Coordinates of C-alpha atoms and ligand atoms in Angstrom, one line a residue:
M1 CA 17.2 32.4 7.0
K2 CA 19.9 29.7 7.7
L3 CA 19.8 27.0 5.0
H4 CA 22.3 24.4 4.3
D5 CA 21.4 24.7 0.6
T6 CA 20.5 28.3 -0.1
S7 CA 19.4 27.4 -3.7
L8 CA 16.2 26.0 -2.1
F9 CA 15.2 29.6 -1.3
K10 CA 13.4 30.7 -4.5
Q11 CA 11.4 33.9 -5.1
Q12 CA 10.2 33.0 -8.6
A13 CA 7.3 31.0 -10.1
Y14 CA 8.1 27.7 -11.8
V15 CA 6.6 27.3 -15.3
N16 CA 7.7 24.7 -17.9
G17 CA 10.9 24.0 -16.1
E18 CA 11.9 27.7 -16.0
W19 CA 12.0 30.0 -13.0
V20 CA 9.8 33.0 -13.8
S21 CA 9.7 36.6 -12.5
A22 CA 7.2 39.4 -13.0
D23 CA 7.3 43.2 -13.0
K24 CA 4.9 43.3 -10.0
T25 CA 5.6 41.3 -6.8
L26 CA 3.9 40.4 -3.5
P27 CA 5.8 40.4 -0.2
V28 CA 5.9 37.3 2.0
H29 CA 6.1 37.8 5.8
N30 CA 7.5 35.9 8.7
P31 CA 4.5 35.7 11.1
A32 CA 6.8 35.5 14.1
T33 CA 8.5 38.8 13.4
G34 CA 6.4 40.6 10.8
N35 CA 9.5 41.0 8.6
V36 CA 9.3 40.6 4.9
I37 CA 11.3 37.5 4.0
A38 CA 10.7 37.3 0.2
Y39 CA 9.0 38.8 -2.8
I40 CA 7.1 36.6 -5.2
P41 CA 5.9 37.3 -8.7
M42 CA 2.4 38.5 -9.5
L43 CA 1.9 36.5 -12.7
G44 CA -0.8 37.7 -15.1
A45 CA -3.5 35.9 -17.0
S46 CA -1.2 35.3 -20.0
D47 CA 1.4 33.8 -17.7
I48 CA -1.2 31.4 -16.3
R49 CA -2.2 30.4 -19.8
T50 CA 1.4 29.7 -20.6
A51 CA 1.6 27.4 -17.6
I52 CA -1.6 25.6 -18.7
K53 CA -0.1 25.1 -22.2
A54 CA 3.1 23.8 -20.6
A55 CA 1.2 21.3 -18.6
E56 CA -0.8 20.3 -21.7
S57 CA 2.3 19.8 -23.7
A58 CA 4.0 17.7 -21.0
F59 CA 0.9 15.6 -20.5
H60 CA 1.4 13.5 -23.7
D61 CA 4.9 12.2 -22.8
W62 CA 4.2 12.0 -19.0
R63 CA 1.2 9.8 -19.4
A64 CA 3.1 7.7 -22.0
K65 CA 5.7 6.7 -19.4
T66 CA 5.1 3.4 -17.7
A67 CA 3.8 3.4 -14.2
A68 CA 7.1 2.0 -13.1
E69 CA 9.0 4.9 -14.8
R70 CA 6.7 7.5 -13.0
S71 CA 7.2 5.6 -9.8
T72 CA 10.9 5.8 -10.0
L73 CA 10.9 9.5 -10.5
L74 CA 8.4 10.0 -7.6
R75 CA 10.6 7.9 -5.3
Q76 CA 13.7 9.9 -6.3
W77 CA 11.7 13.1 -5.4
Y78 CA 10.8 11.5 -2.1
R79 CA 14.4 10.8 -1.3
L80 CA 15.5 14.4 -2.2
I81 CA 12.8 15.8 0.1
L82 CA 13.9 13.7 3.0
D83 CA 17.6 14.6 2.3
N84 CA 16.6 18.3 2.5
Q85 CA 14.1 17.9 5.3
D86 CA 15.8 20.4 7.6
D87 CA 16.0 23.1 5.0
L88 CA 12.4 22.6 3.9
A89 CA 11.3 22.8 7.6
T90 CA 13.2 26.0 8.1
L91 CA 11.6 27.6 5.1
M92 CA 8.2 26.4 6.3
T93 CA 8.6 27.8 9.9
T94 CA 9.9 31.0 8.5
E95 CA 6.9 31.6 6.2
Q96 CA 4.1 29.9 8.2
G97 CA 5.3 30.2 11.9
K98 CA 4.7 26.7 13.2
P99 CA 7.4 25.3 15.5
L100 CA 10.3 23.7 13.7
R101 CA 9.5 20.3 15.2
E102 CA 6.0 20.5 13.5
S103 CA 7.5 21.7 10.3
K104 CA 9.9 18.8 10.1
A105 CA 7.0 16.4 10.9
E106 CA 4.9 18.0 8.1
V107 CA 7.8 17.6 5.6
G108 CA 7.9 13.9 6.5
Y109 CA 4.1 13.7 6.3
G110 CA 4.1 15.3 2.9
A111 CA 6.9 13.0 1.7
S112 CA 4.9 10.0 2.9
F113 CA 2.3 10.8 0.2
I114 CA 5.0 10.8 -2.5
E115 CA 6.3 7.5 -1.3
W116 CA 2.8 6.0 -1.0
Y117 CA 1.8 7.1 -4.6
A118 CA 5.2 6.0 -6.0
E119 CA 3.8 2.6 -5.2
E120 CA 0.2 3.2 -5.9
A121 CA 1.2 4.3 -9.4
K122 CA 1.6 0.6 -10.3
R123 CA -1.8 -0.3 -9.0
A124 CA -4.1 1.7 -11.3
Y125 CA -6.0 -1.6 -12.1
G126 CA -8.8 -2.1 -14.6
D127 CA -11.3 -4.9 -15.1
L128 CA -12.1 -7.7 -17.5
I129 CA -15.9 -8.2 -17.3
P130 CA -17.7 -11.4 -18.5
A131 CA -19.6 -10.2 -21.7
T132 CA -23.2 -11.1 -22.4
R133 CA -22.3 -12.4 -25.9
S134 CA -19.6 -15.0 -26.8
S135 CA -18.5 -12.7 -29.6
Q136 CA -17.7 -9.9 -27.3
R137 CA -15.1 -9.0 -24.6
I138 CA -15.5 -6.2 -22.1
M139 CA -12.7 -4.3 -20.6
V140 CA -12.5 -1.3 -18.2
T141 CA -9.3 0.7 -18.3
R142 CA -8.2 3.5 -16.0
E143 CA -6.7 6.6 -17.7
P144 CA -5.3 9.8 -16.3
V145 CA -7.8 12.7 -16.0
G146 CA -5.4 15.0 -17.8
V147 CA -4.2 18.5 -16.8
V148 CA -5.0 19.3 -13.2
A149 CA -5.2 22.6 -11.3
A150 CA -4.5 22.6 -7.6
I151 CA -5.1 25.5 -5.2
T152 CA -3.7 25.0 -1.7
P153 CA -3.8 26.7 1.7
W154 CA -1.2 28.3 4.0
N155 CA -1.6 26.1 7.1
F156 CA 0.2 23.0 5.7
P157 CA 2.2 24.5 2.9
N158 CA 4.1 21.3 2.0
A159 CA 1.8 18.4 2.8
M160 CA -1.3 19.9 1.1
I161 CA 0.7 20.2 -2.1
A162 CA 2.2 16.7 -1.8
R163 CA -1.2 15.2 -1.1
K164 CA -2.3 16.4 -4.5
V165 CA 0.8 16.3 -6.7
A166 CA 1.8 12.7 -5.7
P167 CA -1.5 11.0 -6.8
A168 CA -1.8 13.3 -9.8
L169 CA 1.7 12.4 -11.2
A170 CA 1.3 8.8 -10.2
A171 CA -1.9 8.6 -12.3
G172 CA -0.1 10.2 -15.3
C173 CA -1.5 13.7 -14.9
T174 CA 0.4 17.0 -15.1
I175 CA -0.4 19.9 -12.8
I176 CA -0.5 23.6 -12.2
I177 CA -0.3 24.6 -8.5
K178 CA -1.3 27.9 -6.9
P179 CA 0.0 27.8 -3.4
S180 CA -1.3 30.4 -0.8
E181 CA 0.4 33.8 -1.3
L182 CA 1.1 33.6 2.4
T183 CA 3.3 30.5 2.2
P184 CA 4.7 30.0 -1.3
L185 CA 8.3 29.3 -0.4
S186 CA 7.7 25.6 0.5
A187 CA 6.1 25.1 -2.9
F188 CA 9.0 26.6 -4.8
A189 CA 11.5 24.4 -2.9
M190 CA 9.4 21.3 -3.6
A191 CA 9.5 22.2 -7.3
E192 CA 13.3 22.7 -7.2
L193 CA 13.7 19.2 -5.8
A194 CA 11.2 17.7 -8.3
E195 CA 13.4 19.1 -11.1
R196 CA 16.5 17.7 -9.4
A197 CA 14.7 14.3 -9.3
G198 CA 14.3 14.4 -13.0
I199 CA 10.6 15.2 -13.3
P200 CA 10.3 16.7 -16.7
A201 CA 9.6 20.3 -17.5
G202 CA 5.9 21.1 -17.6
V203 CA 4.8 18.2 -15.4
I204 CA 4.8 20.4 -12.3
N205 CA 4.1 24.1 -12.5
I206 CA 3.9 26.6 -9.6
V207 CA 2.1 29.9 -10.2
T208 CA 1.7 32.8 -7.8
G209 CA -0.2 36.1 -8.0
D210 CA -3.7 37.4 -7.5
A211 CA -5.7 34.4 -6.3
K212 CA -9.0 35.5 -7.8
E213 CA -7.4 36.2 -11.2
I214 CA -5.5 32.9 -11.3
G215 CA -8.5 31.0 -10.1
A216 CA -10.6 32.5 -12.9
E217 CA -8.0 31.4 -15.5
L218 CA -7.7 27.9 -14.0
T219 CA -11.4 27.2 -13.6
S220 CA -12.4 28.6 -17.0
S221 CA -9.7 26.7 -19.0
T222 CA -11.1 23.8 -21.0
I223 CA -7.6 22.3 -21.1
I224 CA -7.8 21.7 -17.3
R225 CA -10.0 18.7 -16.6
K226 CA -9.8 18.7 -12.8
L227 CA -9.5 21.1 -9.9
S228 CA -8.2 19.9 -6.6
F229 CA -8.8 22.6 -3.9
T230 CA -7.9 22.7 -0.2
G231 CA -9.1 25.7 1.8
S232 CA -12.1 27.3 3.2
T233 CA -15.6 26.1 2.5
A234 CA -16.5 29.6 1.2
V235 CA -13.8 29.6 -1.5
G236 CA -14.4 25.9 -2.2
K237 CA -18.0 26.7 -3.1
L238 CA -17.0 29.6 -5.3
L239 CA -14.5 27.5 -7.2
M240 CA -16.9 24.6 -7.6
K241 CA -19.4 27.0 -9.2
Q242 CA -16.6 28.4 -11.5
C243 CA -15.8 24.8 -12.6
A244 CA -19.3 24.0 -13.6
D245 CA -19.2 25.7 -17.0
S246 CA -16.5 23.2 -18.2
V247 CA -17.8 20.3 -16.0
K248 CA -14.4 19.7 -14.4
K249 CA -13.9 16.9 -11.9
V250 CA -13.4 18.5 -8.4
S251 CA -11.8 17.4 -5.2
L252 CA -12.6 19.7 -2.3
E253 CA -10.9 19.5 1.1
L254 CA -12.7 22.3 3.1
G255 CA -13.4 23.6 6.6
G256 CA -14.2 21.6 9.7
N257 CA -15.9 21.9 13.1
A258 CA -14.6 18.8 14.8
P259 CA -16.4 17.6 18.0
F260 CA -14.1 16.0 20.5
I261 CA -16.3 13.9 22.9
V262 CA -15.1 12.6 26.3
F263 CA -17.5 10.0 27.9
D264 CA -17.6 9.1 31.5
D265 CA -15.9 5.8 30.8
A266 CA -12.9 7.4 29.0
N267 CA -9.4 7.3 30.3
V268 CA -9.2 11.0 31.4
E269 CA -5.4 11.3 31.1
Q270 CA -5.4 9.9 27.6
A271 CA -8.3 12.1 26.6
I272 CA -6.5 15.2 27.9
Q273 CA -3.3 14.4 25.9
G274 CA -5.4 13.6 22.8
A275 CA -7.3 16.9 23.2
I276 CA -4.1 18.9 23.5
A277 CA -2.6 17.2 20.5
S278 CA -5.7 17.8 18.4
K279 CA -6.4 21.4 19.5
Y280 CA -3.1 23.1 19.7
R281 CA -1.2 21.6 16.8
N282 CA -0.2 24.5 14.4
S283 CA -1.7 26.8 17.0
G284 CA -5.2 25.4 16.3
Q285 CA -4.8 26.4 12.6
T286 CA -5.7 22.9 11.4
C287 CA -8.8 21.7 9.5
V288 CA -9.2 18.6 11.6
C289 CA -8.4 20.1 15.0
M290 CA -10.9 19.8 17.9
N291 CA -13.3 22.8 17.5
R292 CA -15.8 21.8 20.2
L293 CA -14.9 19.8 23.3
F294 CA -17.8 17.9 24.8
V295 CA -17.3 16.3 28.3
Q296 CA -19.9 14.2 30.0
E297 CA -21.3 15.5 33.3
G298 CA -19.8 12.8 35.6
I299 CA -16.2 13.8 34.8
Y300 CA -16.7 17.4 33.7
D301 CA -15.2 19.2 36.7
E302 CA -12.2 16.8 37.0
F303 CA -11.5 17.0 33.3
V304 CA -11.7 20.8 32.8
E305 CA -9.4 21.3 35.8
K306 CA -6.7 18.9 34.7
F307 CA -7.1 19.9 31.0
A308 CA -6.7 23.7 31.8
E309 CA -3.7 22.9 34.0
A310 CA -2.0 21.0 31.2
V311 CA -2.8 23.7 28.6
S312 CA -1.4 26.5 30.9
K313 CA 2.0 24.8 30.7
L314 CA 2.2 24.9 26.9
T315 CA 5.0 27.2 25.8
V316 CA 4.7 29.9 23.1
G317 CA 7.5 31.4 21.0
P318 CA 9.1 31.9 17.6
G319 CA 9.4 28.5 15.9
L320 CA 13.0 28.9 15.0
D321 CA 14.1 30.2 18.4
G322 CA 13.4 27.2 20.5
D323 CA 11.3 24.0 20.9
F324 CA 8.1 25.8 21.8
N325 CA 4.7 24.1 21.7
Q326 CA 3.1 26.9 19.8
G327 CA 4.1 29.6 17.3
P328 CA 2.3 32.7 16.1
L329 CA -1.0 32.9 14.2
I330 CA -0.6 33.4 10.5
N331 CA -1.7 37.1 10.3
E332 CA -3.6 39.9 11.9
A333 CA -7.0 38.7 10.6
A334 CA -6.4 35.3 12.3
L335 CA -5.5 37.1 15.6
L336 CA -8.6 39.3 15.4
K337 CA -10.9 36.3 14.7
T338 CA -9.4 34.4 17.7
K339 CA -10.0 37.4 19.9
S340 CA -13.6 37.8 18.7
M341 CA -14.3 34.1 19.4
V342 CA -13.1 34.4 23.0
D343 CA -14.8 37.8 23.6
D344 CA -18.1 36.3 22.2
A345 CA -17.9 33.3 24.5
L346 CA -17.1 35.4 27.6
A347 CA -19.9 37.7 26.8
K348 CA -22.2 34.7 26.7
K349 CA -21.2 33.5 30.2
G350 CA -18.3 31.3 29.2
R351 CA -15.7 30.8 32.0
L352 CA -12.1 31.5 31.2
L353 CA -9.8 28.8 32.8
T354 CA -6.5 29.7 31.1
G355 CA -5.2 32.1 28.4
G356 CA -7.8 34.2 26.8
R357 CA -5.6 37.1 25.5
P358 CA -2.8 37.9 23.2
H359 CA 0.6 36.6 24.4
S360 CA 3.0 38.9 26.2
L361 CA 5.4 38.4 23.2
G362 CA 3.0 40.7 21.2
G363 CA 2.6 40.5 17.5
L364 CA 0.6 37.5 16.3
F365 CA 1.2 35.3 19.4
Y366 CA -1.9 34.3 21.4
E367 CA -2.1 32.3 24.6
P368 CA -3.4 28.7 24.5
T369 CA -6.9 29.1 25.8
V370 CA -9.5 27.0 27.6
L371 CA -13.1 28.2 28.1
A372 CA -15.5 26.3 30.3
N373 CA -19.4 26.5 30.4
A374 CA -19.4 26.8 26.6
A375 CA -22.9 27.0 25.1
M376 CA -24.6 26.5 21.8
D377 CA -25.3 30.2 21.2
M378 CA -21.6 31.0 21.0
K379 CA -19.8 31.6 17.7
C380 CA -17.3 28.8 18.6
Y381 CA -20.2 26.3 18.4
Q382 CA -21.0 26.8 14.7
E383 CA -17.9 28.5 13.3
E384 CA -14.4 27.1 12.7
I385 CA -12.2 28.8 15.3
F386 CA -8.9 28.2 13.6
G387 CA -7.0 29.4 16.7
P388 CA -5.7 28.0 20.0
V389 CA -9.0 28.1 21.8
A390 CA -10.8 25.1 23.3
P391 CA -14.4 25.7 24.4
V392 CA -15.6 22.9 26.7
F393 CA -19.3 22.0 26.6
R394 CA -21.0 19.9 29.3
F395 CA -23.4 17.0 28.3
H396 CA -25.5 14.5 30.1
H397 CA -26.7 11.7 27.8
E398 CA -25.1 10.1 24.7
D399 CA -28.0 11.0 22.5
D400 CA -27.7 14.7 23.4
V401 CA -24.0 14.9 22.5
I402 CA -24.5 13.1 19.2
T403 CA -27.2 15.6 18.3
M404 CA -24.9 18.5 19.2
A405 CA -21.9 16.9 17.5
N406 CA -23.9 16.6 14.2
D407 CA -25.5 20.0 14.5
T408 CA -23.2 21.6 12.0
R409 CA -22.9 22.1 8.2
Y410 CA -19.4 20.6 8.4
G411 CA -18.5 16.9 8.4
L412 CA -14.7 16.5 8.3
A413 CA -13.3 14.9 11.4
A414 CA -14.7 13.8 14.8
Y415 CA -13.1 12.3 17.9
F416 CA -14.3 10.6 21.0
Y417 CA -12.9 8.8 24.0
A418 CA -14.7 5.8 25.5
N419 CA -14.1 2.2 26.4
D420 CA -17.5 0.6 26.3
L421 CA -17.5 -1.4 23.1
S422 CA -21.2 -1.1 22.4
R423 CA -20.9 2.7 22.8
V424 CA -17.9 2.8 20.5
F425 CA -19.9 1.2 17.7
R426 CA -23.1 3.2 18.4
V427 CA -21.2 6.6 18.4
T428 CA -19.0 5.8 15.5
E429 CA -22.0 4.9 13.4
S430 CA -24.0 8.0 14.5
L431 CA -21.4 10.6 13.8
E432 CA -21.9 12.4 10.4
Y433 CA -18.3 12.9 9.5
G434 CA -15.9 11.6 6.9
M435 CA -13.3 10.6 9.5
V436 CA -13.8 9.4 13.1
A437 CA -11.0 8.8 15.6
V438 CA -11.6 6.7 18.7
N439 CA -9.2 7.2 21.7
E440 CA -6.8 9.1 19.4
G441 CA -6.4 12.9 19.0
V442 CA -4.5 12.9 15.6
L443 CA -5.8 10.8 12.7
S444 CA -3.9 12.0 9.6
T445 CA -1.9 9.4 7.7
E446 CA -1.1 8.7 4.0
V447 CA -2.5 5.2 4.2
A448 CA -6.1 6.2 5.1
P449 CA -8.7 8.2 3.0
F450 CA -8.7 11.8 4.3
G451 CA -11.7 13.9 3.5
G452 CA -15.1 15.1 4.6
I453 CA -18.8 15.1 3.9
K454 CA -21.5 17.8 3.9
E455 CA -19.8 21.2 3.5
S456 CA -16.3 19.8 4.4
G457 CA -15.7 18.6 0.9
I458 CA -15.8 16.1 -1.9
G459 CA -13.4 13.2 -2.5
R460 CA -10.5 11.7 -0.6
E461 CA -6.8 12.2 -0.4
G462 CA -4.3 9.6 0.6
S463 CA -4.9 5.8 0.7
K464 CA -5.6 3.7 -2.4
Y465 CA -8.8 5.8 -2.9
G466 CA -6.8 9.0 -3.5
L467 CA -5.5 7.7 -6.8
D468 CA -9.1 7.4 -8.1
E469 CA -9.5 11.2 -7.9
Y470 CA -7.0 11.5 -10.8
L471 CA -8.2 8.6 -13.0
E472 CA -11.0 8.3 -15.5
M473 CA -12.7 5.0 -16.2
K474 CA -13.1 3.8 -19.9
Y475 CA -15.4 1.0 -20.9
V476 CA -14.2 -0.8 -23.9
L477 CA -16.4 -3.3 -25.8
L478 CA -14.6 -5.6 -28.2
G479 CA -17.1 -7.3 -30.7
G480 CA -16.8 -9.6 -33.7
I481 CA -14.6 -12.2 -31.8
Ligands
NAD501 N1 -10.0 19.7 4.6 C1 -8.7 19.9 4.5 O1 -7.9 19.0 4.2 C2 -8.1 21.2 4.8 C3 -6.7 21.3 4.9 C4 -6.2 22.6 5.2 C5 -7.0 23.7 5.3 N2 -8.3 23.6 5.2 C6 -9.2 24.7 5.4 O2 -8.6 25.9 4.7 C7 -8.9 27.1 5.5 C8 -7.7 27.8 5.8 O3 -6.9 27.9 4.7 P1 -6.9 29.3 3.9 O4 -7.1 30.5 4.8 O5 -5.7 29.3 3.0 O6 -8.2 29.2 3.0 P2 -8.7 30.1 1.8 O7 -9.8 29.4 1.3 O8 -8.7 31.5 2.2 O9 -7.4 30.0 0.7 C9 -7.1 28.7 0.2 C10 -6.4 28.9 -1.1 O10 -7.4 29.5 -2.0 C11 -6.9 30.7 -2.6 N3 -8.0 31.5 -2.9 C12 -8.7 32.4 -2.1 N4 -9.7 33.0 -2.7 C13 -9.7 32.5 -4.0 C14 -10.4 32.8 -5.1 N5 -11.5 33.6 -5.1 N6 -10.1 32.1 -6.3 C15 -9.1 31.2 -6.3 N7 -8.3 30.9 -5.2 C16 -8.6 31.6 -4.1 C17 -5.9 31.2 -1.6 O11 -5.0 32.1 -2.2 C18 -5.3 29.9 -1.1 O12 -4.3 29.5 -2.0 C19 -9.7 26.6 6.7 O13 -11.1 26.7 6.5 C20 -9.3 25.1 6.8 O14 -10.2 24.3 7.5 C21 -8.9 22.4 4.9
LIG502 O1 -5.4 21.4 8.0 C1 -5.7 20.4 7.4 C2 -4.7 19.3 7.2 O2 -5.2 18.3 6.4 C3 -4.3 18.8 8.6 S1 -3.4 17.3 8.5 O3 -2.0 17.7 8.5 O4 -3.8 16.5 7.4 O5 -3.7 16.6 9.8

């Protein structure tokens, strides 16, 4: 791995400002080559409790800093991340596989949350409320929740951490992060830069090891007052149950099943570009990517032909070896799931327009795929594909497609292309999703509230709302005045 600053390549956990090893280790693989690139520590339950204690000890002084002091440290961290953007991107592509261009973009996206909450730290406003008695005064103050646990996924190994750590620290909380065991190197490098920025020991802690064992420690600890989880709906439900015994606040960013609807009055070329941007980013391994493409009858044939033609031109290769459009899938399980989705659709009369098989590069590479004549009885209609496969469904009437779009337990992101203003308002208001993009294929930004409804999650990340997830409200009544 070619880094300008090799000290950013860490193979140790980060607890209370110290880099920590363990007798037992876990290998980390490069999905483009299958090679082992690192070994990370398998911390035990006692190590996790040490990290929790470290975060608890650091909380008192961290919350006592002024918002401006916390803001200054966050901004310094932001600057160091951007100064080391290339190395952070190399680490990410090596452990996760996405093209280097996407990794650089993700580092910038993650940093944008740190910059945003460096500012929001100063806006944790309270209230003065007119009392019902002249002898009383009523205040509402906002206080940090306390020690936070964060568990994050492999698909965006930098941004999903930044999206939690930034508001948590801005609010005055301290945090223990368990990154995915598949992509821990980005987290370690972020911690190294946080330390260089002057963020005190114990404020940020990174732990690695057996996910189930660490999760049990984090969710059962009464010191930890909040869990922020990003990952699959199944694991999110499990962790939410585990948090119930100690009534922790939870933020859950879970799975998706995004509809992408193209109406007759859409700009077809724009819709094609938006569909490609939405579907094939990170090889389709994205929670908000298009999962079901619905095209209205009047433009269906034209759309699928042009869309498949454009998809067939997408390039596939190792993210560090060239500016490819798509890298490998994360692991063998992801490859098998993608294959099963395609096989199921073809067995149910789906029509293959391009791709539909593992790439000639072998390994974990899979061809960008388009399937026409997709139907509601296919797996890809109800399940999150999480691979580079676009099933195209045909629809006739607006009401029909709204029914199909909402026919899912998920409610994260939805997209549609249309130009009729009345339709834009009708459809926006009818879609049961936390986020709706109109005539755009990518909606993620630090300034807007990111999150879902139904089984896609609880709470929001980013925007002014994201800070609330790490604050408690205190009502103060002053009498005898
Ligand atoms: N809504 C969002 O913002 C968002 C963002 C990224 C990914 N996701 C979702 O995440 C999923 C893909 O990520 P993934 O494969 O890493 O998900 P995952 O749920 O398998 O793992 C997520 C994290 O949870 C940990 N984990 C797994 N089992 C655990 C357990 N029993 N106890 C404690 N921790 C446990 C993993 O080690 C990892 O760190 C997809 O469903 C995707 O939609 C959602
Ligand atoms: O996979 C889920 C991420 O939240 C995607 S994004 O980077 O926020 O668009």
